[in-house]
Amino acid sequence: MSIDTATAQRGTRRNAAVEIEDLRVQFRAGKETVYAVNGVTLSVAQGETLGIVGESGCGKSTAGFAMMRLLPEKITLISGRIIVAGNEIQGLPEAKLAGMRGRDIAMIYQDPMTSLNPVLRIGEQIVETLLAHKKMTRAAARSRASELLELVGIPDPEMRLDSYPHEISGGMRQRVMIAMAVALEPKVLIADEPTTALDVTTQAQILQVLKTLSGKTGTALVMITHDLGVVAGTTSRVAVMYAGHVIEHAMTETLFAEPRHPYTVGLMRAVPRIGSEDEELVPISGSPPDQREMPVFCPFAPRCRWRVASCWNEVPPLVAHGEHEVACFNPVLSKEAEVGVPLRDGFGVPPPSRDTKAFRSAIAFEPSGLQNTIVGG
Amino acid sequence: MQGSDTVQTMSKGVPRKRRTPLWLTGDLLSFVLKRVLQIIPSLMILSVLMFAFIRMVPGDPARLILGPTATAAQIEALRGQLGLDLPIWQQYLNYLANIASGDFGTSYVSNTPVAAEFFSRFPATLELSIVALILSVVVGVPLGRWSARRANTITDYSITASSVFLHSLPTFVVGLLLQLCFGVWLRWLPVDGRIGPRYRLPEVTNFATVDALLSLNLSAFGSALTHLLLPSITLACVSAGLIIRITRSSVIASRRAPHVRTARGKGLSRSRLNSRHIQLNALPPIVTVIALQIGTMLSGAAITETIFSWDGVGSWVVLSIASHDYPVVQSTILIFAVIFLLVNLVADVINAVLNPRLALE
Ligand SMILES: Nc1ncnc2c1ncn2[C@@H]1O[C@H](COP(=O)(O)OP(=O)(O)OP(=O)(O)O)[C@@H](O)[C@H]1O
Ligand code: SF4
Ligand SMILES: [Mg+2]
């Protein structure tokens, strides 16, 4: 692996293929603002796989699109730095960007049903990707396209090149999209829920294809998913997102062994774990916050069993404990993580005052829980 | 990869093998046949309605033909001769039977076969409609695209406003205004007829412009063109307005589709992105609306031809309605309907080839 000189000169610690620094994305729709991503800093080295996990709406896809600079420009406000293959992409002219997209950075989109062009044959859609970046004949591009379809496990690839997207199943379409994304062996590959439409066997196969690619060509892989199983099997590092914030960030093994953020613990304890199916599940009550409000306190506070008074005062910063980063004022102890509930007393502090935003959202998300804490506290 | 067949969660059945282009497969043929079969009932309903409606217009053709001095007996005799004394359903059946044997009736007024006169007049209408259609497409599609590219800017608002204006202005108002302005006031362009009175053209195609070119008479060609200008602009207005609006909205919708994001994400060039992923996908509604304009043209021709003394089918129908010339009115309208439906069929086929998904739905 060669060290990317441009990044090295900026003094970053690793040979990052993609790096985002304090990324903030807001969507403006009329008078409303959606705070989709609120200060995310991440980097992925060549050949490394980073997982981004979190509930629906927490800003995973938005962060992915930002790295491709594919967010709808007119309605989005973006700040922070995004460096892809040594280029700061925010200021880049569209033509330069077109040269990078597909070749330096590619994305597997979340929705296989709408992400392919319905009026062009599948072969054509892969071939044009190749021809946009490589000097090669059409015939060569076509046979390469056929190889790619074979790689992602599409039977009869030669014939499938002439199909239209509506003629094949959702799972097949997802694989076509994967073939298209890996066509040019990009330096960075963002896989947004790449296996949702697939059955377990195919899922494993596809993940293997992505892993091989990453190992062989040094592609930095960003694996976006809400499935902790996918994360465990494929990633080396994980960032857990909640309401547009990265709330925990660690090596995958560390995260699974010692989750420290109450939300991460909640995620793990809310689904049965292999080998410990008889454990009692502890669901996370309530729902994610309304992202139309500017965050002023811990976004997880209304649903948190570990919250303390300071949780209502400000957004907890992401603090490094060695390699393990957690954004929490009262991180979970390892024996608490085991059972999924606090073992110490005095948590679940109610919001400071009855007429703050904090109070209203706490009421909205946890009416019964709040009742208890008011009585108890 | 054997497990793959279990993956087809979204669509039923095994995907079809397709190497041959769509238009060579049975799919398209059965699609066309289905559409042709759908046309027949529409034509039946239309012919019944039309047959009844023209007979509801007050006035008796026999009385009109014979004039005010005719006696009741003479009128009765003529009615019998024309078959007008039969019950209406029987008249209708006779009419259908005649059409089935290729007889479209004989004009009460000129006493010539309707079919013959129709085909001698039709080129004039066709010439006018084709030029008007070309005008409305050539103006409408680029303006619509421009408007879409500048969505929500002053340019877009002005184009949209003009399109609404064009579309809502009645044809006869446009025609009369153009006549007044360019014919009467500025005296730049002729306001009636198909060609200057001093030209005599061989009747080869009956398209004035084509015949002029065939006889290598450039000044006649110029005259034919200038005569075409005002009526074709008049006829094009309504359609151009609609084409602008449909093109704009179709391009905007197509540009927002998620697959365009995919295409941008592949790093395609701007021009390829636009032509293959935006404009191509935007075409089907535009093709449909253009095809529908044939109907607008044929009906607009009646008014436009009358205003500009254009010797086509349109002005003939208007005259024939006034003179209760039933055979002319019912046959020309029926032929117009067939043309209209066939053109729409062609548009459907084009769309099926452009977007194969449509053909299968
Ligand atoms: N174009 C847009 N306009 C307005 N709001 C948007 C837009 N795209 C996304 N959002 C909002 O931004 C937030 C983050 O959305 P995003 O799609 O990134 O979530 P996600 O984590 O990918 O969720 P999922 O798991 O459902 O894909 C959501 O609240 C969403 O409603
Ligand atoms: S303990 Fe406080 S800071 Fe930590 S997640 Fe709960 S509410 Fe947020
Ligand atoms: Mg998403």
CSV table of C-alpha atoms in Angstrom, one decimal, chain B residues 119-124 127 194 200-217:
chain,number,residue,atom,x,y,z
B,119,PHE,CA,-58.8,12.9,-50.9
B,120,SER,CA,-58.5,15.8,-53.2
B,121,ARG,CA,-58.9,18.2,-50.3
B,122,PHE,CA,-57.0,16.3,-47.7
B,123,PRO,CA,-53.4,17.2,-48.9
B,124,ALA,CA,-54.2,20.8,-48.2
B,127,GLU,CA,-49.8,20.1,-45.4
B,194,ARG,CA,-52.8,28.4,-50.5
B,200,ARG,CA,-51.0,27.3,-61.8
B,201,LEU,CA,-49.5,24.2,-60.4
B,202,PRO,CA,-49.7,20.6,-61.7
B,203,GLU,CA,-51.7,18.6,-59.3
B,204,VAL,CA,-49.2,15.9,-58.5
B,205,THR,CA,-49.2,15.5,-54.7
B,206,ASN,CA,-51.7,18.4,-54.0
B,207,PHE,CA,-49.2,19.7,-51.5
B,208,ALA,CA,-48.8,23.3,-52.8
B,209,THR,CA,-45.2,23.5,-51.6
B,210,VAL,CA,-44.2,20.0,-53.0
B,211,ASP,CA,-45.9,20.6,-56.3
B,212,ALA,CA,-44.2,24.0,-56.7
B,213,LEU,CA,-40.8,22.3,-56.0
B,214,LEU,CA,-41.6,19.5,-58.4
B,215,SER,CA,-42.3,21.9,-61.2
B,216,LEU,CA,-39.1,23.7,-60.3
B,217,ASN,CA,-41.0,26.9,-59.8
